[in-house]
Structure formats: C-alpha cells, structure tokens
Coordinates of C-alpha atoms and ligand atoms in Angstrom, one line a residue:
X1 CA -45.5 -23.0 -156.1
X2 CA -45.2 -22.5 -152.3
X3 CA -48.9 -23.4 -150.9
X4 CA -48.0 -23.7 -147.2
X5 CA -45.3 -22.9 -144.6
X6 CA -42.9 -24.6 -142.3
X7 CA -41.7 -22.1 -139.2
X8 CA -38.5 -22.9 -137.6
X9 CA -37.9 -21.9 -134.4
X10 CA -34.2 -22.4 -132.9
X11 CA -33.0 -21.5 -129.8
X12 CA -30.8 -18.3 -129.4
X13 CA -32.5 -16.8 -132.7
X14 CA -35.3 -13.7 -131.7
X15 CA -37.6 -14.7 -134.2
X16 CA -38.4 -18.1 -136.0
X17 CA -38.0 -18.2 -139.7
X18 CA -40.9 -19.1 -141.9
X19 CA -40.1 -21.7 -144.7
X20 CA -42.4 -22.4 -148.0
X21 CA -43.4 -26.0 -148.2
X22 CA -44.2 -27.0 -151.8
X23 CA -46.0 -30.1 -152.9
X24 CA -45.5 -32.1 -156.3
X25 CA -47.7 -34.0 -157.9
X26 CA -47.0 -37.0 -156.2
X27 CA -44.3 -38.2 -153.0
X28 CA -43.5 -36.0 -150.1
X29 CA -43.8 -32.4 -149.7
X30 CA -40.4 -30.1 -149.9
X31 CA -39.2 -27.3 -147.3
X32 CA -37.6 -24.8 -149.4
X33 CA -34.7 -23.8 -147.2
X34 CA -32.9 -21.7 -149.2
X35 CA -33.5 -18.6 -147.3
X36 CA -31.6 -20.6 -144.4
X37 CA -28.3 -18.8 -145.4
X38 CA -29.6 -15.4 -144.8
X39 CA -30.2 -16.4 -141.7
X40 CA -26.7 -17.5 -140.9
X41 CA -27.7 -21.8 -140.9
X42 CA -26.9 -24.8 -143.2
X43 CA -29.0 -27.6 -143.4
X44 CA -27.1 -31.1 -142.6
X45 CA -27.7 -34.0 -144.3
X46 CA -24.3 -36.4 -145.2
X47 CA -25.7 -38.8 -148.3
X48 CA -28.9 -36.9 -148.9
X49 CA -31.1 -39.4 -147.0
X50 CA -34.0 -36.6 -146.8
X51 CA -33.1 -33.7 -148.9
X52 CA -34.1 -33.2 -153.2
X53 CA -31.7 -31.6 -155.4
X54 CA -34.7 -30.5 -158.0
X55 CA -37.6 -30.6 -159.1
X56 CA -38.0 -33.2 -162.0
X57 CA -40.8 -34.8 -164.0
X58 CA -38.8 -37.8 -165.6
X59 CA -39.2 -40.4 -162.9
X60 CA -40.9 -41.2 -159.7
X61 CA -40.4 -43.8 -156.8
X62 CA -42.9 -44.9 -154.1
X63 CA -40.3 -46.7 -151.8
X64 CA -43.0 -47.9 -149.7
X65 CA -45.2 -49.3 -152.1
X66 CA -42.5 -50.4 -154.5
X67 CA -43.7 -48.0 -157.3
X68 CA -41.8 -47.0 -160.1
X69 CA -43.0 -44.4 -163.1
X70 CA -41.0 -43.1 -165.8
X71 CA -43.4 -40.2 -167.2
X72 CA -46.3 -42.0 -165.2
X73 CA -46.0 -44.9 -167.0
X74 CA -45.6 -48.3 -164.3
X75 CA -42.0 -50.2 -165.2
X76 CA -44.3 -53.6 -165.6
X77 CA -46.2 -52.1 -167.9
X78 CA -43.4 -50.5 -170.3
X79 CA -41.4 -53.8 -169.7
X80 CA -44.5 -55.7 -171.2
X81 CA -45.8 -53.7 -173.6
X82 CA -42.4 -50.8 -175.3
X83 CA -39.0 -51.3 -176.2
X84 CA -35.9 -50.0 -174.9
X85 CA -36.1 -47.3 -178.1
X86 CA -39.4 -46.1 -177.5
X87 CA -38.6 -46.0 -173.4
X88 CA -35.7 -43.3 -174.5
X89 CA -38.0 -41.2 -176.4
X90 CA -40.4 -41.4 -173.4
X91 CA -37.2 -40.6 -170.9
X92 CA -36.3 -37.6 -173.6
X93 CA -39.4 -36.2 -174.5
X94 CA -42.2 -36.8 -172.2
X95 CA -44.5 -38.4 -174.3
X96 CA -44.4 -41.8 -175.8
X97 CA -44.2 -41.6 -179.6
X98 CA -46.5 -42.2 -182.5
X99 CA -45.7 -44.3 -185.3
X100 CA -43.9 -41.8 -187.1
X101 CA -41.8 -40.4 -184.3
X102 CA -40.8 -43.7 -183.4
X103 CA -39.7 -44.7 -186.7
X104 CA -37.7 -41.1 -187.2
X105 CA -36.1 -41.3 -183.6
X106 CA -35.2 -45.0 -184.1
X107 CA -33.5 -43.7 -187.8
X108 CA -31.6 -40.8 -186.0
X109 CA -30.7 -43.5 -183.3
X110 CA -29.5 -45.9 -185.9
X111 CA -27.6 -43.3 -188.2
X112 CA -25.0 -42.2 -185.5
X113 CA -24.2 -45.8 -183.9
X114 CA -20.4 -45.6 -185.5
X115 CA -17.4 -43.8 -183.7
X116 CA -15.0 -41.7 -185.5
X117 CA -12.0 -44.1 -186.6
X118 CA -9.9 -42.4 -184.5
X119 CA -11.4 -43.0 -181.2
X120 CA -9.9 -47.0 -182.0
X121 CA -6.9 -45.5 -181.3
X122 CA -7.8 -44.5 -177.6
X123 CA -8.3 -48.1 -176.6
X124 CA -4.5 -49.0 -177.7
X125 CA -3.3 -47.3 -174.3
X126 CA -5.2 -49.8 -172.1
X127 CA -3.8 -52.8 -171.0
X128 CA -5.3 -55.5 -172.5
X129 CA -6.7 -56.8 -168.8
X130 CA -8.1 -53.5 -168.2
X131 CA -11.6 -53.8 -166.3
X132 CA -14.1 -52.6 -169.1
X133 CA -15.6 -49.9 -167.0
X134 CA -12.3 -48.0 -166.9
X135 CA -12.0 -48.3 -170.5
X136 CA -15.6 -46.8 -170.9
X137 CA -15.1 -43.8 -168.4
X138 CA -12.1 -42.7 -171.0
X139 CA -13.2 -43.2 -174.1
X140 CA -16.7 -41.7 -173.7
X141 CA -15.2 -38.7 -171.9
X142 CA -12.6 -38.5 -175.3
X143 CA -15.8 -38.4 -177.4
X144 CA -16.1 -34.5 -176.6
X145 CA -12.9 -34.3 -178.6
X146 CA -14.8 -35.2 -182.3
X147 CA -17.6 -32.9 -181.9
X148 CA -17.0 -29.2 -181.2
X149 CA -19.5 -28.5 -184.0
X150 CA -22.3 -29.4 -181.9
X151 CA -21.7 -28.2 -178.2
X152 CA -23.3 -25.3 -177.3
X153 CA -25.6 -26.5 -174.6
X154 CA -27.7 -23.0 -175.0
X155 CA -28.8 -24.3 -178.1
X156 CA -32.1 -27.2 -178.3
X157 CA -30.7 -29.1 -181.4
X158 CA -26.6 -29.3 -179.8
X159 CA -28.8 -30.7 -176.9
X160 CA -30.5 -33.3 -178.5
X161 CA -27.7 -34.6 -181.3
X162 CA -25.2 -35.3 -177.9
X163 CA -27.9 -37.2 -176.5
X164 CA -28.8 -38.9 -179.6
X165 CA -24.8 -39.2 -180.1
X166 CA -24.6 -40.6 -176.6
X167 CA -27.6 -43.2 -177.0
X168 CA -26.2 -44.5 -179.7
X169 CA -23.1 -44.9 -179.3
X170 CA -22.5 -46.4 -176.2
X171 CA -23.4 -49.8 -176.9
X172 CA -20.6 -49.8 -179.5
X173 CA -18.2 -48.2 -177.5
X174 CA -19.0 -51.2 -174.5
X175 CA -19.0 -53.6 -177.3
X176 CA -15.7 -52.4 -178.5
X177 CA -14.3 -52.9 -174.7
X178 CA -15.2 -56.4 -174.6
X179 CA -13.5 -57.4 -177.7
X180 CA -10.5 -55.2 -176.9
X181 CA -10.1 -57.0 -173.4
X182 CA -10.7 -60.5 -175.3
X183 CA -7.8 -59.7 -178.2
X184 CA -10.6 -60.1 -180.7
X185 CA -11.3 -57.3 -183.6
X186 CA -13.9 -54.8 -183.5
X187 CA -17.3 -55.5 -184.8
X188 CA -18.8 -52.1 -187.0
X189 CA -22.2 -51.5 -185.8
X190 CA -25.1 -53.0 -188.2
X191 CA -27.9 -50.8 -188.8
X192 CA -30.5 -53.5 -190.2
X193 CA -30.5 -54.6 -186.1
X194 CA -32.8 -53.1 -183.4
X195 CA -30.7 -51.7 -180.3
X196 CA -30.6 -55.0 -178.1
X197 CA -29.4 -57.2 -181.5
X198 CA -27.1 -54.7 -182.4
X199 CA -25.2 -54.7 -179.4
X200 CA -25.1 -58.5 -179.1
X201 CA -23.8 -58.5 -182.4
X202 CA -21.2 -56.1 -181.6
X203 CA -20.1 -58.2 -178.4
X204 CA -19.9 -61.4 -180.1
X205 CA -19.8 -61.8 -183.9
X206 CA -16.8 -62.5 -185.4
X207 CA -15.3 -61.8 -189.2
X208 CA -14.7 -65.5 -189.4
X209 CA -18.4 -66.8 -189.6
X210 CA -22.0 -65.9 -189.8
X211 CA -23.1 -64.5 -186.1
X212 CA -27.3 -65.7 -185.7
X213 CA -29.2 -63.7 -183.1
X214 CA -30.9 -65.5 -180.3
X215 CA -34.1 -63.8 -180.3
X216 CA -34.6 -64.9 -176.5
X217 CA -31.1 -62.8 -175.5
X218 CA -32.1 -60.3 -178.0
X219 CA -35.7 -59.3 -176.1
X220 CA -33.7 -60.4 -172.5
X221 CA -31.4 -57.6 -173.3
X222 CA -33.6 -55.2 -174.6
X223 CA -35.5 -55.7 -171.1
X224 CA -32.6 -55.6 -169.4
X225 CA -31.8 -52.1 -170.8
X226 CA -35.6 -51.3 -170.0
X227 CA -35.1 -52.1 -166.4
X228 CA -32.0 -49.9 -166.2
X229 CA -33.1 -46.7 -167.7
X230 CA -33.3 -44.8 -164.9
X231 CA -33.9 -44.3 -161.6
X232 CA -34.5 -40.8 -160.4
X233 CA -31.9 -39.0 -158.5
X234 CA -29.7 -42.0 -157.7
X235 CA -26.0 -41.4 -157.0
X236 CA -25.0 -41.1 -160.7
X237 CA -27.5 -39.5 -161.9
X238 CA -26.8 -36.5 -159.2
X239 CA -23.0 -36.6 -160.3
X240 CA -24.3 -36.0 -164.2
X241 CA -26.4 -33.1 -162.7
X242 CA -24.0 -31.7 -160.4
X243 CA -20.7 -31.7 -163.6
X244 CA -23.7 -30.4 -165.8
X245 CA -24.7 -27.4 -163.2
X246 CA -21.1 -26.1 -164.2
X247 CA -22.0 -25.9 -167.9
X248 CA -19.3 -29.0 -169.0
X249 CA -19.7 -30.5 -171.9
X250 CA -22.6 -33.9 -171.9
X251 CA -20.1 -36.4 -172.9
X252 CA -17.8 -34.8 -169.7
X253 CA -20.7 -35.4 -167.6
X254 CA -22.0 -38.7 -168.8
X255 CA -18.3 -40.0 -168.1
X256 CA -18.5 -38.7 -164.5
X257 CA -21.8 -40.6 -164.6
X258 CA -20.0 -43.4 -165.6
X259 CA -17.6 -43.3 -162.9
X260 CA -20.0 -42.8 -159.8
X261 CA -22.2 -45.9 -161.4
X262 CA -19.1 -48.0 -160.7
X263 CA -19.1 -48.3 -157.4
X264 CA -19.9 -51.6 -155.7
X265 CA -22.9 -49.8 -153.9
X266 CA -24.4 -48.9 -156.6
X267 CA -24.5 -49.9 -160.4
X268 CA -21.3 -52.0 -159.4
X269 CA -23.2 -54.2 -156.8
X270 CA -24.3 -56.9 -160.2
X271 CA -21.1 -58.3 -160.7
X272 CA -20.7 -58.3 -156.8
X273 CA -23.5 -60.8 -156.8
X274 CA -22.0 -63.0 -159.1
X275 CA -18.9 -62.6 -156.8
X276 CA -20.9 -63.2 -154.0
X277 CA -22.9 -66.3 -155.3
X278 CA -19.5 -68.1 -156.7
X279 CA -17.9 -67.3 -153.3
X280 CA -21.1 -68.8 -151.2
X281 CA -20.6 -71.9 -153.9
X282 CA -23.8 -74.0 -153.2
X283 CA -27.0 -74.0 -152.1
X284 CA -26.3 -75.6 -148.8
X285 CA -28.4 -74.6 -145.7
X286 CA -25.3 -74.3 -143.2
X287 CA -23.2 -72.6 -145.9
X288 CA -26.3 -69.8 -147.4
X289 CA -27.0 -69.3 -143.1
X290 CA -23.0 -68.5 -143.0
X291 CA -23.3 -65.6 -145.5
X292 CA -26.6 -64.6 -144.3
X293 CA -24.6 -64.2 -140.3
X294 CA -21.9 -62.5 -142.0
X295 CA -24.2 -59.6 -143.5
X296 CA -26.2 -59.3 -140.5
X297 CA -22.7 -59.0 -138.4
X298 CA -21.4 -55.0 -137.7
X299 CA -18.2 -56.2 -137.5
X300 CA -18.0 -57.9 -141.1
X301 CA -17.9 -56.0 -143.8
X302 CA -19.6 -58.0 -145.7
X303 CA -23.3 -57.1 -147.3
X304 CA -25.7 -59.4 -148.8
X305 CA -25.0 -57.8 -152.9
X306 CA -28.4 -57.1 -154.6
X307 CA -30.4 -56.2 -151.7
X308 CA -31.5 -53.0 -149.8
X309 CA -31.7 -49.8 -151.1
X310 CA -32.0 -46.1 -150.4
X311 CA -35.0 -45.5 -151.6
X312 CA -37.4 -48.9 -151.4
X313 CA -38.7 -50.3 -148.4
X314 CA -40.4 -53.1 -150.4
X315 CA -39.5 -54.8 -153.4
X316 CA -37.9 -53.2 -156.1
X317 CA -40.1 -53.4 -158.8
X318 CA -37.6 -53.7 -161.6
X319 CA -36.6 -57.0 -159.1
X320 CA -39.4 -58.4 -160.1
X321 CA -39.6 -58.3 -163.8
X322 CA -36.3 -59.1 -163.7
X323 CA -36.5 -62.8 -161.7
X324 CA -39.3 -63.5 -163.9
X325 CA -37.4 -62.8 -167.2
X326 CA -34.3 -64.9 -165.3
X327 CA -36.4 -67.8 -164.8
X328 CA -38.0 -67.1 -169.0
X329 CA -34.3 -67.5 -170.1
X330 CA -32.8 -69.8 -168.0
X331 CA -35.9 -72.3 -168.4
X332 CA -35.5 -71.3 -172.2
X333 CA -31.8 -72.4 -172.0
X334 CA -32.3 -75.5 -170.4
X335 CA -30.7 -73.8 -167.1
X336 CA -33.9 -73.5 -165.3
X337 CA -31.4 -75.6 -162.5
X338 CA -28.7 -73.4 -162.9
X339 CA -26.5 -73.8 -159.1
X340 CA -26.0 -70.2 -159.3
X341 CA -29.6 -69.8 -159.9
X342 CA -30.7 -71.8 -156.8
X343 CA -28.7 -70.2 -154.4
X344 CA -29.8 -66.6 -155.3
X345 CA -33.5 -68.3 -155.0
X346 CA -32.4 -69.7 -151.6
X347 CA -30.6 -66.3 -150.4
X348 CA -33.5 -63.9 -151.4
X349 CA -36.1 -67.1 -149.6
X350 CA -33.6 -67.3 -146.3
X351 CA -33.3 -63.1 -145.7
X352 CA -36.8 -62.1 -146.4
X353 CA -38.0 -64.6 -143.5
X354 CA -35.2 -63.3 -141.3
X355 CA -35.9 -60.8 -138.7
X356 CA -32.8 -58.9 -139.5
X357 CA -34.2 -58.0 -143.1
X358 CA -37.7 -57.5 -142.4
X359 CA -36.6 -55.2 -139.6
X360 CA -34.7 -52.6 -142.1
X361 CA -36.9 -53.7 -145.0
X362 CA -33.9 -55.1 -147.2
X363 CA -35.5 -56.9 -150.3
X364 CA -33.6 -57.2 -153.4
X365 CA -33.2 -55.1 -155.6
X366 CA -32.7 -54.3 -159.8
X367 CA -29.4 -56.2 -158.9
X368 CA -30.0 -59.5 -157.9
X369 CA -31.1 -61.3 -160.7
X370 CA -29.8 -59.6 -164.1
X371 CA -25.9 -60.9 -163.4
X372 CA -27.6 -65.1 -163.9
X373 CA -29.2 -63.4 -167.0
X374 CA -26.4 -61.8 -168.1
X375 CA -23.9 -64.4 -167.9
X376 CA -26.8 -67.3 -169.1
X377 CA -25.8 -65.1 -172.2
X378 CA -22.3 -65.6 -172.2
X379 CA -21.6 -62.0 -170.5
X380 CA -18.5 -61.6 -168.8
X381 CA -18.8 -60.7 -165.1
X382 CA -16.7 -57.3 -165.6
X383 CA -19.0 -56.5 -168.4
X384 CA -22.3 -56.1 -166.1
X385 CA -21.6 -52.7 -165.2
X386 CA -21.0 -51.7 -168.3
X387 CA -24.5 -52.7 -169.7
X388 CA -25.9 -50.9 -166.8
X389 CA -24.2 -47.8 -168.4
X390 CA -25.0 -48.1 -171.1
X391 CA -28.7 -48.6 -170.3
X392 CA -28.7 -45.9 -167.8
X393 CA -26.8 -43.4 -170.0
X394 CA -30.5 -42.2 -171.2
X395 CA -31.3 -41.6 -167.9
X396 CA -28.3 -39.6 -166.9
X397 CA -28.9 -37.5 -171.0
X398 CA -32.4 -36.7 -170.1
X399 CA -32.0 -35.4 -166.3
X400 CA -28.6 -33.6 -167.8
X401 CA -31.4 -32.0 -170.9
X402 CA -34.6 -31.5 -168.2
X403 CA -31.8 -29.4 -165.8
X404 CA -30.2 -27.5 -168.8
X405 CA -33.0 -26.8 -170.7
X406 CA -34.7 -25.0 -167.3
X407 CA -32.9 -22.4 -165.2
X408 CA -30.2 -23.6 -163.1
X409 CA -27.4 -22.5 -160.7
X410 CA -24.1 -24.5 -159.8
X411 CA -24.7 -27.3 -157.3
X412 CA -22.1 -25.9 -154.5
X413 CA -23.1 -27.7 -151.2
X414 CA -22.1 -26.1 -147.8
X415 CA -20.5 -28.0 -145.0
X416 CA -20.5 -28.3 -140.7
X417 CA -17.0 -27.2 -140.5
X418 CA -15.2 -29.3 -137.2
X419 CA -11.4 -28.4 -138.1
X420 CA -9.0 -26.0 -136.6
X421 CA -10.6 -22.4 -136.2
X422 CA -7.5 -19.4 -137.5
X423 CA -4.0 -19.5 -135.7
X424 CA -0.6 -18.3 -137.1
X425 CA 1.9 -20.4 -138.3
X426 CA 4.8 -20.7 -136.1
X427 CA 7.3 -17.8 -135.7
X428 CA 11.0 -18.5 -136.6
Ligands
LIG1 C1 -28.5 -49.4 -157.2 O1 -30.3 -45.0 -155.7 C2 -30.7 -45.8 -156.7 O2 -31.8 -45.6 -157.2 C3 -29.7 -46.9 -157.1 C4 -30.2 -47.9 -158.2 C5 -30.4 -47.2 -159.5 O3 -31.2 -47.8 -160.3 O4 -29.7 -46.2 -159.8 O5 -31.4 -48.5 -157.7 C6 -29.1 -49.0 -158.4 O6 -27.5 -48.9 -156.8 C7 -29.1 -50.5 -156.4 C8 -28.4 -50.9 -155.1 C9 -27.2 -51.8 -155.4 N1 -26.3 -52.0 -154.3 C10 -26.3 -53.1 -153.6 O7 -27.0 -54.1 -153.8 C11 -25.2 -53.2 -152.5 C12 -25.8 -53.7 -151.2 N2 -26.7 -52.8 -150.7 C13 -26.2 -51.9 -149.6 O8 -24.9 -51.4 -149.9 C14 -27.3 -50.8 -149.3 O9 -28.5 -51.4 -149.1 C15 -27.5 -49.6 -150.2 C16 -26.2 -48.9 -150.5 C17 -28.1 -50.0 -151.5 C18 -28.4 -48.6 -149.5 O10 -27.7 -48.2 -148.4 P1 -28.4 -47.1 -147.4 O11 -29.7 -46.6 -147.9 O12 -27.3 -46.1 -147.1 O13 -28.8 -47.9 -146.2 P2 -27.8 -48.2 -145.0 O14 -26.5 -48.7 -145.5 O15 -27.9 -47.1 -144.0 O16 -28.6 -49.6 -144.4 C19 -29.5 -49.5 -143.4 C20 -29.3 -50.7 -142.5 C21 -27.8 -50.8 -142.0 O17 -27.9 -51.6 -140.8 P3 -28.0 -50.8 -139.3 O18 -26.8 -49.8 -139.3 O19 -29.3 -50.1 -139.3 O20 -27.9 -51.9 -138.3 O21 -29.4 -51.9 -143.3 C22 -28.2 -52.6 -143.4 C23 -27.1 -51.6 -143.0 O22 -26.0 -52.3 -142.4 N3 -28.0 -53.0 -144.8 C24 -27.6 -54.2 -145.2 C25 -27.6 -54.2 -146.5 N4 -28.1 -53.1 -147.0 C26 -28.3 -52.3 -145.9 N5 -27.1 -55.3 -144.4 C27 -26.7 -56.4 -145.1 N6 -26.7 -56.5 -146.5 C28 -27.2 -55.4 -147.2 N7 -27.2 -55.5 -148.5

C-alpha cells in the first residue's frame, strides 16, 4: 500500500528513520509509524486530533467541504431518496440492496425485534427516575447473557445474527425504557410496521386504545435515524473498536458504545440544546448576545450545545437536512413559530456572523436541530440520546464487523510518562 516516504530526522538519533506514507482513496495521506517503537519513540497525540486508528471503507468526511459518504453515497442524497433499513444494509454490506435483498434483510430485521421475556426483569432494578441512557447501557450489555448459541466472532453467520439481533432490537429495548420510566406497560413490538413506526408505536401506544401513526413523525424519525447512522471514527465508534480489538462479545461492545455516546460532548450534546434553549428562554437580542458572551468567555464553562465539531470546518451536512425536516414538521404541526424554534434560528443567525465562530469555524452541527423535532413529537428530553443510540448502533455493528472480519491486533496505546522515575519505599 505504501507508495511514498516520510524521513524523520530527530536530533540525538545517527540516522533519520524512513516512514511509508499511504494514500486512500480519498482524505489525507497516513504516515505509518509503527516502526517508531523500534526505534525507541511514541508518537503523541491526546484526543487523536491528527492520528487514524484504521483503515475503513464504511464512511468518509470532508471537514472542509462539509462532505459526508456512507459507501460513497452523499447523506442528502440517501436522506431523499432510502430508508433507514436499506441505509443498514448499505452500512453492513457495502452495497445497497436489490429488491429482493431488501425485502429478506427487512424480514430478518423484523423477525428478531422481541427480547427474551426475561430481560423485563432486568429493568425492575432501576429506579423508576432512572435517566433512560443508564437503563440502555445495562440492559443491552445483559443481552450477551440469552445468546451463547451465536457468539463465536470467528464465525461470518454469529457475526451477522448479533448485528441483525442488535438492529433490531434496540428500538424496543429504548422503547421499553421510556415506558418503564413513565410507570406505563411495555408495548410488544409489531411486525406489520416499518422500523420508524414500529418504534413510535412502542414509545407511545397504550393497551387501552387504538395507537394511529402520524406518517409525518413516522418519515421524521426514520430520517432522524438516517442522519445518525454513523459517523466514521467518532468517539464511540473508537470505544466499540477498541472493547472489540480484545475479542468481547458485540453486545459487550455496543454497550461500551453506548456509554461513550453519552457524554454531553458528543451524542449527549441534543438534550444539552434543549437544556440550553429552555435556559436562554426567549428570543431576546440582549438575552441570545448573553449566552453567545458566555460561550465565547475562557473563563465560563459554558459552550454554545449543537455547534462545532472535531472534524467539520463548515457545516455539518446532516445539520442541514436536519433544519429543513425541523422546519417540514414544525410547519406540518402548526409550530412553524415554535419559541424554542426561533431562538435556535436566532443563535445559529447571531454566532455564524460573529467573529469568534467564523474564526474556529463553529457551525452547528447533527445536534442542533433534531432535539425541536424530537420533542415536536412528544419525545422526552432524556430520551434524545437514546434515539441517537439506537440509530447509531448500526454504525458501531458495522465498524465492529469491517475490524473483525479483517486482521486485527488489540488497540494498546502508549503514553509520555511525566511521574516519579524508581525509588525505594522508605526503610523502617
Ligand atoms: C457529535 O466525532 C463525531 O463525528 C461526533 C458526531 C457523530 O456523529 O458521532 O458528529 C456527534 O458528537 C457532534 C458534536 C456534539 N457536541 C456538541 O455540540 C457540544 C459542543 N461542541 C464542543 O464541545 C466541541 O465543538 C466539540 C467537542 C464538538 C469539538 O471539540 P474539539 O474538536 O476538541 O474542539 P475544541 O474544543 O478544541 O474547540 C476549538 C476552539 C476552542 O476555543 P480556543 O481554545 O481555540 O479559544 O473552539 C471553541 C473551543 O473553546 N469551541 C467552542 C465550541 N466548540 C468549540 N466554543 C463555544 N461553543 C462551542 N460549542
């Protein structure tokens, strides 16, 4: 793969080390510098900001351009024109599916949307207040515990019925969450519903009465899970490669996923927007220019939620598609003056004319808009994260299958060690 060189020269060493420099088929050119050790150096790089973990085929971003490809295909293009369904087998498989394909995958996807009775059970030790996501980290990591049939990870087909397992099962597993934290009885999955019904059925039918879907949450949740999919080598998607390098079992590594998505910098940063925007309150000049201060200001902690990001220096692409289906839905609902709605509007307007943004190239990103959408549904705040979850948990199955299915070695970083060099513990 290596078609040039990098030479390193450092002082103090006789000779300078030669590197291979390998290009992809698109995005920067790598230095392989795993001979490094041999020569007695690390590399250094705390977060990652410039160094790949692999070599992948699933997803590319163009940070600078605001480009994003899963299997080459533009996000505004499979938001237009696929489904969430057909974007997993894509994610999976490499190729979008024919007629047939889709129809099988969809059946497979459909026939293993139930959880064992048993796993119930698990939810009885939460609180009822628990926060969803905490909920979702245990249970999906207890799902390893009702199928020792099917985990050899050497083997193609254990491979593909946990990710099938995992697809499928997540949205009942979030749905079954919700009602747990709302004291309400769980809803068993309906297989005459497409993925995006299905779940919304889950979260809020109810024995008593007839539940009718809302076609326009049904194909704003189905985008929603689009936009989610994945994201190349983003935080949790490292931590699912990095607890599937040691050979544990998917469901193992999907709920360490699960747990690095929480975080407010990442997949948790949608319900810190809603935070944010009910804590800003209204649309006032004086009072949006206050929180815009505050995130410019070192010493506040405080960070505008929904915007920057570690990879674009434009706009996120999935931003996009996802203001335009906010404004579909809300206009759809008769909320196309929703306060919250305006202020967001007024934020992203205010910070991409200021100097302080444009300098560090902060737009917003996937964040920003899906928390309106989401709760112009009647989605709880604490369930955002969750949906992102459970959208991105194709992402996380299908890096997890690309790295396992291809040779691999334990991720085992090195470090620059600044602590106390040997002395002897104090004589008596
Ligand atoms: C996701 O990696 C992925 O692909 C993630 C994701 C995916 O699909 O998997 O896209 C999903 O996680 C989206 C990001 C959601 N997070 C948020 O919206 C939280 C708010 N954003 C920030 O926390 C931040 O922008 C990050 C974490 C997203 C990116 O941080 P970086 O790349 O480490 O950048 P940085 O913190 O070094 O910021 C560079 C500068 C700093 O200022 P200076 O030190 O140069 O003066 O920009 C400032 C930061 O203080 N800055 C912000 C800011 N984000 C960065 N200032 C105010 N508000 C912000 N939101």
């Amino acid at each position: 793969m290596a078609d040039r060189k990098a030479t390193l020269t450092v002082e103090g060493l006789d000779k300078p080390i030669e590197l291979p420099v390998y290009s992809g088929s698109a995005g920067p050119d790598v230095i392989d510098v795993r001979s490094l050790g041999a020569e007695g150096l690390f590399t250094y790089d705390p977060g990652f900001m410039a160094t790949s973990s692999c070599q992948s085929a699933i997803t590319y971003i163009d940070g600078g351009k605001g480009v994003l490809l899963h299997r080459g295909y533009p996000i505004e293009q499979l938001a237009k024109h696929s489904d969430f369904v057909e974007l997993c087998y894509l994610l999976m498989f490499g190729e979008l599916p024919d007629k047939a394909q889709y129809k099988d995958f969809a059946g497979r996807v459909r026939g293993h949307t139930m959880v064992h009775e048993q796993l119930a059970n698990f939810f009885k030790g939460f609180r009822r207040d628990a926060h969803p996501m905490s909920i979702l980290c245990g249970v999906v990591g207890g799902l390893a515990a009702f199928y020792h049939d099917h985990l050899d990870i050497t083997k193609q087909e254990d491979r593909e019925i946990s990710a099938i397992r995992l697809i499928a099962k997540m949205p009942t597993i979030a749905a079954m969450s919700y009602k747990y934290n709302v004291g309400m009885p769980f809803n068993y999955p309906r297989n005459d519903l497409n993925y995006a019904e299905n779940f919304l059925y889950m979260m809020f039918s109810n024995p008593c009465e007839d539940y009718e879907i809302n076609p326009v949450f049904a194909k704003a949740m189905d985008r929603i899970f689009m936009l989610h999919a994945d994201h190349e080598q983003n935080a949790s998607t490292s931590t699912v490669r990095l607890a599937g390098s040691t050979g544990a079992n998917p469901f193992a590594c999907i709920s360490a996923g699960i747990a690095a998505l929480w975080g407010p910098a990442h997949g948790g940063a949608n319900e810190a927007v809603l935070n944010m925007l009910d804590e800003i309150g209204d649309d006032s000049e004086e009072n949006i220019q206050r929180f815009i201060d505050k995130a410019k200001d070192k010493n506040d902690p405080f960070k505008l939620m929904g915007f920057g990001h570690r990879v674009y220096r434009n706009f996120d692409p999935r931003a996009k598609v996802m203001k335009e289906t906010c404004d579909e839905v809300l206009a759809q609902l008769g909320m196309a003056d929703d306060p919250q709605l305006k202020i967001a509007k007024r934020l992203e307007q205010i910070a991409l004319e200021d100097e302080y943004f444009i300098e560090r190239k902060l737009y917003p990103n996937v964040d920003f808009y899906s928390g309106i959408i989401l709760k112009a549904m009647g989605i709880p705040t604490n369930m955002f994260t969750v949906i992102f979850a459970v959208s991105r948990t194709i992402g996380w199955i299908s890096h997890w299958h690309e790295m396992i299915s291809d040779s691999y070695k334990i991720s085992r970083p090195r470090q620059l060690y600044v602590g106390h060099t040997q002395r002897d513990y104090p004589a008596e």
